[in-house]
Short mmCIF file of N, CA and C in Angstrom, two decimals:
data_model
loop_
_atom_site.label_atom_id
_atom_site.label_comp_id
_atom_site.label_asym_id
_atom_site.label_seq_id
_atom_site.Cartn_x
_atom_site.Cartn_y
_atom_site.Cartn_z
N GLY A 14 114.55 133.26 149.92
CA GLY A 14 113.25 133.60 149.36
C GLY A 14 112.20 133.74 150.12
N GLY A 15 110.92 133.88 149.71
CA GLY A 15 109.94 133.97 150.37
C GLY A 15 109.48 135.33 150.57
N LEU A 16 108.48 135.69 151.27
CA LEU A 16 107.87 136.80 151.59
C LEU A 16 108.86 137.82 152.41
N PRO A 17 108.82 139.06 151.82
CA PRO A 17 109.98 139.81 152.65
C PRO A 17 109.35 140.34 154.13
N SER A 18 110.21 140.61 154.98
CA SER A 18 109.79 141.18 156.15
C SER A 18 109.26 142.62 156.05
N GLU A 19 108.71 143.24 156.95
CA GLU A 19 108.30 144.45 156.82
C GLU A 19 109.54 145.55 156.50
N ALA A 20 110.81 145.20 157.31
CA ALA A 20 111.79 145.97 157.36
C ALA A 20 112.46 145.86 155.88
N GLU A 21 112.55 144.68 155.33
CA GLU A 21 113.04 144.54 153.94
C GLU A 21 112.23 145.16 152.82
N TRP A 22 110.76 144.94 152.90
CA TRP A 22 109.92 145.56 152.15
C TRP A 22 110.04 147.15 152.06
N GLU A 23 110.13 147.69 153.19
CA GLU A 23 110.20 149.17 153.34
C GLU A 23 111.60 149.60 152.73
N LYS A 24 112.71 148.97 153.20
CA LYS A 24 113.96 149.29 152.60
C LYS A 24 114.04 149.32 151.02
N ALA A 25 113.36 148.24 150.53
CA ALA A 25 113.53 148.18 148.94
C ALA A 25 112.53 149.28 148.45
N ALA A 26 111.50 149.67 149.02
CA ALA A 26 110.56 150.66 148.50
C ALA A 26 111.28 152.17 148.74
N ARG A 27 111.71 152.33 149.88
CA ARG A 27 112.33 153.65 150.23
C ARG A 27 113.70 154.05 149.91
N GLY A 28 114.47 153.15 149.78
CA GLY A 28 116.02 153.33 149.46
C GLY A 28 116.73 153.88 150.71
N VAL A 29 118.09 154.17 150.54
CA VAL A 29 118.83 154.63 151.63
C VAL A 29 118.44 156.08 151.95
N ASP A 30 117.83 156.68 151.41
CA ASP A 30 117.31 158.01 151.78
C ASP A 30 116.09 158.06 152.68
N GLY A 31 115.40 156.89 152.61
CA GLY A 31 114.13 156.89 153.33
C GLY A 31 112.86 157.61 152.66
N LEU A 32 112.79 157.70 151.36
CA LEU A 32 111.89 158.43 150.61
C LEU A 32 110.43 158.05 150.98
N PRO A 33 109.46 159.03 151.12
CA PRO A 33 108.16 158.78 151.40
C PRO A 33 107.48 158.06 150.15
N TYR A 34 108.03 158.34 149.01
CA TYR A 34 107.43 157.81 147.70
C TYR A 34 108.72 157.24 146.89
N PRO A 35 108.51 156.38 146.03
CA PRO A 35 109.53 155.89 145.25
C PRO A 35 110.14 156.80 144.31
N TRP A 36 109.66 157.98 143.91
CA TRP A 36 110.13 158.90 143.06
C TRP A 36 110.62 160.20 143.84
N GLY A 37 110.43 160.20 145.18
CA GLY A 37 110.94 161.41 146.03
C GLY A 37 110.12 161.87 147.12
N GLU A 38 110.12 163.08 147.36
CA GLU A 38 109.49 163.52 148.65
C GLU A 38 108.05 163.96 148.43
N LYS A 39 107.64 164.28 147.37
CA LYS A 39 106.25 164.94 147.01
C LYS A 39 105.29 163.97 146.51
N TRP A 40 104.04 163.86 146.89
CA TRP A 40 103.06 162.97 146.27
C TRP A 40 102.74 163.70 144.85
N ASP A 41 102.60 162.56 143.95
CA ASP A 41 102.30 163.10 142.52
C ASP A 41 101.22 161.87 142.16
N PRO A 42 100.00 162.07 141.92
CA PRO A 42 98.90 161.26 141.57
C PRO A 42 99.17 160.67 140.13
N THR A 43 100.11 161.19 139.27
CA THR A 43 100.33 160.58 138.06
C THR A 43 101.35 159.56 138.00
N LYS A 44 102.15 159.20 139.23
CA LYS A 44 103.32 158.50 139.16
C LYS A 44 103.16 157.00 139.64
N SER A 45 101.77 156.65 140.03
CA SER A 45 101.62 155.32 140.51
C SER A 45 100.11 154.89 140.25
N ASN A 46 99.95 153.61 140.26
CA ASN A 46 98.43 153.15 140.16
C ASN A 46 97.81 153.13 141.42
N CYS A 47 97.54 154.30 141.92
CA CYS A 47 96.68 154.59 143.16
C CYS A 47 95.30 154.94 142.62
N ASN A 48 94.45 155.05 143.47
CA ASN A 48 93.04 155.54 143.10
C ASN A 48 92.95 156.74 142.29
N GLU A 49 93.82 157.77 142.74
CA GLU A 49 93.80 159.00 141.85
C GLU A 49 93.98 159.02 140.40
N LEU A 50 94.70 157.87 140.03
CA LEU A 50 95.09 157.79 138.55
C LEU A 50 93.96 157.23 137.64
N GLY A 51 93.01 156.50 138.40
CA GLY A 51 91.78 156.29 137.79
C GLY A 51 91.59 154.79 137.02
N TYR A 52 92.75 154.08 137.16
CA TYR A 52 92.66 152.70 136.38
C TYR A 52 91.59 151.99 136.94
N GLN A 53 91.39 152.02 138.28
CA GLN A 53 90.36 151.15 139.03
C GLN A 53 90.56 149.65 138.92
N ASN A 54 91.64 149.27 138.61
CA ASN A 54 92.08 147.97 138.60
C ASN A 54 93.56 147.52 138.63
N VAL A 55 93.94 146.46 138.73
CA VAL A 55 95.54 146.29 138.71
C VAL A 55 95.93 146.36 137.12
N ILE A 56 97.14 146.65 136.92
CA ILE A 56 97.77 146.91 135.64
C ILE A 56 98.96 145.99 135.60
N GLU A 57 99.51 145.75 134.45
CA GLU A 57 100.74 144.89 134.34
C GLU A 57 101.96 145.78 135.10
N VAL A 58 102.59 144.91 135.63
CA VAL A 58 103.75 145.38 136.52
C VAL A 58 104.80 146.23 135.66
N GLY A 59 105.37 147.36 135.97
CA GLY A 59 106.07 148.27 135.36
C GLY A 59 105.50 149.01 134.32
N GLN A 60 104.31 149.09 134.22
CA GLN A 60 103.48 149.85 133.07
C GLN A 60 103.90 151.29 133.62
N ILE A 61 104.01 151.77 134.75
CA ILE A 61 104.17 153.18 135.06
C ILE A 61 105.52 153.32 135.48
N ASP A 62 106.38 153.94 134.53
CA ASP A 62 107.88 153.89 134.80
C ASP A 62 108.16 154.65 135.93
N THR A 63 107.28 155.68 136.56
CA THR A 63 107.72 156.38 137.68
C THR A 63 107.76 155.65 139.19
N ASP A 64 106.95 154.60 139.10
CA ASP A 64 106.75 154.02 140.16
C ASP A 64 107.90 152.88 140.29
N LEU A 65 109.12 153.42 140.50
CA LEU A 65 110.39 152.66 140.54
C LEU A 65 111.05 153.09 141.69
N SER A 66 111.30 152.31 142.76
CA SER A 66 112.18 152.55 143.98
C SER A 66 113.60 152.87 143.49
N PRO A 67 114.27 153.50 144.44
CA PRO A 67 115.77 153.67 144.18
C PRO A 67 116.77 152.36 144.03
N TYR A 68 116.10 151.28 144.40
CA TYR A 68 116.76 149.99 144.15
C TYR A 68 116.19 149.42 142.72
N GLY A 69 115.28 150.09 142.14
CA GLY A 69 114.90 149.40 140.93
C GLY A 69 113.74 148.37 141.05
N VAL A 70 113.07 148.64 142.07
CA VAL A 70 111.87 147.56 142.36
C VAL A 70 110.65 148.47 141.89
N ARG A 71 109.90 147.87 141.15
CA ARG A 71 108.48 148.25 140.44
C ARG A 71 107.31 148.25 141.33
N ASP A 72 106.56 149.22 141.04
CA ASP A 72 105.21 149.24 141.80
C ASP A 72 105.03 149.08 143.17
N MET A 73 105.97 149.65 143.95
CA MET A 73 105.92 149.64 145.41
C MET A 73 105.00 150.46 145.91
N MET A 74 104.61 151.63 145.17
CA MET A 74 103.56 152.49 145.85
C MET A 74 102.11 152.25 145.32
N GLY A 75 101.97 151.71 144.16
CA GLY A 75 100.59 151.40 143.65
C GLY A 75 100.39 149.99 143.18
N ASN A 76 99.45 149.79 142.55
CA ASN A 76 98.98 148.45 142.08
C ASN A 76 97.99 147.73 142.94
N VAL A 77 99.00 147.09 143.84
CA VAL A 77 98.32 146.17 144.89
C VAL A 77 98.90 146.25 146.24
N GLN A 78 98.33 146.21 147.30
CA GLN A 78 99.02 146.09 148.60
C GLN A 78 99.68 144.75 148.64
N GLU A 79 100.86 144.59 149.44
CA GLU A 79 101.54 143.41 149.22
C GLU A 79 101.78 142.87 150.68
N TRP A 80 101.33 141.55 150.77
CA TRP A 80 101.57 140.85 152.12
C TRP A 80 103.09 140.88 152.56
N VAL A 81 103.32 140.84 153.65
CA VAL A 81 104.72 140.62 154.27
C VAL A 81 104.54 139.48 155.16
N LYS A 82 105.84 139.04 155.62
CA LYS A 82 105.64 137.75 156.42
C LYS A 82 105.29 137.88 157.84
N GLU A 83 105.19 138.97 158.38
CA GLU A 83 104.94 139.16 159.82
C GLU A 83 103.47 139.34 160.20
N GLU A 84 103.16 138.78 161.31
CA GLU A 84 101.66 139.12 161.93
C GLU A 84 101.98 140.58 162.47
N LEU A 85 100.84 141.31 162.38
CA LEU A 85 100.90 142.83 162.77
C LEU A 85 101.19 142.80 164.13
N ALA A 86 102.39 143.69 164.39
CA ALA A 86 102.75 143.83 165.91
C ALA A 86 103.00 145.20 165.95
N PRO A 87 103.02 145.79 167.34
CA PRO A 87 103.30 147.28 167.62
C PRO A 87 104.75 147.50 167.48
N TYR A 88 105.11 148.59 167.17
CA TYR A 88 106.57 149.15 167.27
C TYR A 88 107.05 149.14 168.71
N PRO A 89 108.25 148.55 169.03
CA PRO A 89 108.69 148.73 170.37
C PRO A 89 108.34 150.15 171.03
N LYS A 90 107.92 150.11 172.08
CA LYS A 90 107.66 151.31 173.02
C LYS A 90 106.64 152.09 172.58
N SER A 91 105.79 151.59 171.48
CA SER A 91 104.53 152.47 170.97
C SER A 91 103.59 152.74 171.99
N PRO A 92 103.02 153.83 172.13
CA PRO A 92 101.85 154.01 173.08
C PRO A 92 100.68 153.28 172.50
N ALA A 93 100.52 152.82 171.53
CA ALA A 93 99.50 151.99 170.91
C ALA A 93 99.77 150.32 171.14
N ARG A 94 100.76 149.92 171.81
CA ARG A 94 101.05 148.50 171.77
C ARG A 94 100.01 147.79 172.66
N ARG A 95 99.03 148.40 173.38
CA ARG A 95 97.91 147.74 174.17
C ARG A 95 96.77 147.72 173.31
N ASN A 96 96.84 148.31 171.89
CA ASN A 96 95.77 148.33 171.15
C ASN A 96 95.18 146.89 170.84
N ALA A 97 93.77 146.76 170.89
CA ALA A 97 93.17 145.22 170.63
C ALA A 97 93.63 144.85 169.24
N ASN A 98 93.79 145.62 168.29
CA ASN A 98 93.94 145.24 166.87
C ASN A 98 95.29 144.44 166.84
N PHE A 99 96.19 144.58 167.76
CA PHE A 99 97.41 143.87 167.80
C PHE A 99 97.27 142.51 168.37
N GLN A 100 96.01 142.17 168.86
CA GLN A 100 95.73 140.75 169.45
C GLN A 100 94.81 139.92 168.49
N ARG A 101 94.48 140.56 167.12
CA ARG A 101 93.42 140.02 166.60
C ARG A 101 93.91 138.91 165.35
N GLY A 102 95.31 138.79 165.11
CA GLY A 102 95.78 137.89 164.37
C GLY A 102 95.90 138.56 162.90
N PHE A 103 95.85 139.85 162.76
CA PHE A 103 96.15 140.57 161.47
C PHE A 103 97.61 140.28 161.06
N PHE A 104 97.77 140.20 159.72
CA PHE A 104 99.08 140.19 158.97
C PHE A 104 99.40 141.51 158.41
N SER A 105 100.65 142.00 158.26
CA SER A 105 100.82 143.34 157.70
C SER A 105 100.82 143.27 156.08
N ALA A 106 100.37 144.25 155.66
CA ALA A 106 100.52 144.45 154.08
C ALA A 106 101.10 145.79 153.95
N ARG A 107 101.87 146.00 152.93
CA ARG A 107 102.54 147.17 152.85
C ARG A 107 102.33 147.81 151.30
N GLY A 108 102.42 149.15 151.11
CA GLY A 108 102.24 149.69 149.82
C GLY A 108 100.79 150.17 149.66
N GLY A 109 100.68 150.89 148.49
CA GLY A 109 99.30 151.20 148.05
C GLY A 109 98.68 150.36 147.26
N SER A 110 97.53 150.62 146.70
CA SER A 110 96.93 149.98 145.61
C SER A 110 96.11 150.77 144.74
N TYR A 111 95.39 150.21 143.71
CA TYR A 111 94.59 150.89 142.73
C TYR A 111 93.38 151.39 143.48
N ALA A 112 92.94 150.85 144.62
CA ALA A 112 91.83 151.07 145.34
C ALA A 112 92.01 152.26 146.39
N ILE A 113 93.42 152.47 146.75
CA ILE A 113 93.68 153.54 147.89
C ILE A 113 94.05 154.75 147.34
N LYS A 114 93.59 155.95 148.02
CA LYS A 114 94.11 157.28 147.66
C LYS A 114 95.45 157.36 148.09
N GLY A 115 96.40 157.28 147.21
CA GLY A 115 97.76 157.33 147.45
C GLY A 115 98.29 158.68 148.30
N ALA A 116 97.50 159.91 148.15
CA ALA A 116 97.90 160.95 148.82
C ALA A 116 97.64 160.72 150.35
N SER A 117 96.91 159.68 150.84
CA SER A 117 96.58 159.52 152.12
C SER A 117 97.70 158.45 152.81
N ILE A 118 98.63 158.16 152.03
CA ILE A 118 99.75 157.15 152.57
C ILE A 118 101.00 157.41 152.15
N ALA A 119 101.89 156.91 152.67
CA ALA A 119 103.33 156.93 152.28
C ALA A 119 103.99 155.47 152.33
N LEU A 120 105.08 155.34 151.86
CA LEU A 120 105.81 154.01 151.90
C LEU A 120 105.91 153.44 153.23
N TRP A 121 105.88 154.20 154.32
CA TRP A 121 106.03 153.65 155.69
C TRP A 121 104.68 153.28 156.18
N THR A 122 103.67 153.47 155.56
CA THR A 122 102.20 153.24 156.10
C THR A 122 101.91 151.56 156.16
N ARG A 123 101.53 151.07 157.30
CA ARG A 123 101.24 149.83 157.35
C ARG A 123 99.82 149.45 157.28
N GLY A 124 99.42 148.54 156.44
CA GLY A 124 98.12 148.00 156.29
C GLY A 124 98.02 146.75 157.11
N ALA A 125 96.85 146.17 157.47
CA ALA A 125 96.76 144.91 158.31
C ALA A 125 95.45 144.14 157.96
N TYR A 126 95.43 142.91 157.46
CA TYR A 126 94.25 142.20 157.23
C TYR A 126 94.35 140.80 157.86
N LEU A 127 93.32 140.19 157.94
CA LEU A 127 93.17 138.88 158.50
C LEU A 127 93.83 138.02 157.28
N PRO A 128 94.32 136.65 157.55
CA PRO A 128 95.09 136.04 156.70
C PRO A 128 94.37 135.37 155.61
N ARG A 129 92.93 135.49 155.78
CA ARG A 129 91.83 134.75 154.63
C ARG A 129 92.21 135.47 153.43
N GLY A 130 92.70 136.67 153.24
CA GLY A 130 93.00 137.29 151.98
C GLY A 130 92.08 138.58 151.89
N GLN A 131 92.48 139.30 150.84
CA GLN A 131 91.77 140.71 150.69
C GLN A 131 91.85 141.00 149.21
N TYR A 132 90.70 141.38 148.60
CA TYR A 132 90.92 141.84 147.32
C TYR A 132 91.69 143.18 147.11
N GLY A 133 92.50 143.07 146.13
CA GLY A 133 93.58 144.12 145.92
C GLY A 133 94.80 143.92 146.55
N THR A 134 94.93 142.68 147.19
CA THR A 134 96.19 142.54 147.89
C THR A 134 97.09 141.45 147.11
N GLY A 135 98.17 141.45 147.13
CA GLY A 135 99.10 140.59 146.39
C GLY A 135 100.35 140.44 147.22
N PHE A 136 101.33 139.82 146.59
CA PHE A 136 102.70 139.55 147.11
C PHE A 136 103.77 139.65 146.23
N ARG A 137 104.93 139.82 146.80
CA ARG A 137 106.26 139.64 145.91
C ARG A 137 107.19 138.83 146.84
N CYS A 138 107.94 138.07 146.18
CA CYS A 138 108.99 137.21 146.99
C CYS A 138 110.36 137.95 146.81
N THR A 139 111.05 137.51 147.97
CA THR A 139 112.55 138.12 147.93
C THR A 139 113.46 137.03 147.17
N LYS A 140 114.59 137.47 146.93
CA LYS A 140 115.54 136.63 146.25
C LYS A 140 116.87 136.80 147.09
N ASP A 141 117.40 135.81 147.58
CA ASP A 141 118.57 135.70 148.29
C ASP A 141 119.81 135.95 147.35
N VAL A 142 120.60 136.97 147.77
CA VAL A 142 121.70 137.24 146.92
C VAL A 142 123.15 136.65 147.44
N GLU A 143 123.99 136.39 146.57
CA GLU A 143 125.23 135.80 147.28
C GLU A 143 126.33 136.83 146.88
N GLU A 144 127.10 137.08 147.83
CA GLU A 144 128.14 138.01 147.67
C GLU A 144 128.94 137.61 146.37
N GLU A 145 129.23 138.56 145.39
CA GLU A 145 129.95 138.17 144.39
C GLU A 145 131.46 138.10 144.82
N ALA A 146 132.13 137.14 144.27
CA ALA A 146 133.62 136.98 144.60
C ALA A 146 134.38 138.19 144.07
N ALA A 147 135.45 138.72 144.84
CA ALA A 147 135.98 139.75 144.38
C ALA A 147 136.87 139.50 143.20
N GLU A 148 137.16 140.39 142.25
CA GLU A 148 137.92 140.19 141.16
C GLU A 148 139.14 139.49 141.44
N GLY A 149 139.53 138.46 140.81
CA GLY A 149 140.82 137.77 140.87
C GLY A 149 140.71 136.72 141.91
N GLU A 150 139.65 136.85 142.80
CA GLU A 150 139.66 135.66 143.80
C GLU A 150 139.57 134.36 143.33
N GLY A 151 140.28 133.50 143.92
CA GLY A 151 140.19 132.04 143.39
C GLY A 151 141.17 131.61 142.18
N ASN A 152 141.83 132.59 141.71
CA ASN A 152 142.78 132.29 140.52
C ASN A 152 144.07 131.70 140.86
#
């Protein structure tokens, strides 16, 4: 359990096909609680049926950006790896929120904030799963 890694969060949001949005390839402002929808605040999780990842995880694109467990770091071999922002102690946040224009991001977009917190940022925890015993095993 605990906060997901960036990779875990992104996999849960994008599915095996690596979709840019939980519902598919094309941005649609009616399918998540991002700025374009007009709620201008958080809403109850699962209220928008279309913000559902291929793995059945709700509100990955909208509602609140979500903390992940890593401090912001450059991707390996990135030309931006010497950027001073990677030295400031920011932590990564993923997804969109009611305050962000969803058309300006995709599920691979990384946010970064100081660990003191940020309005419009939340979190979700992971759950460890155990492999189910094969049918008939242990009989």
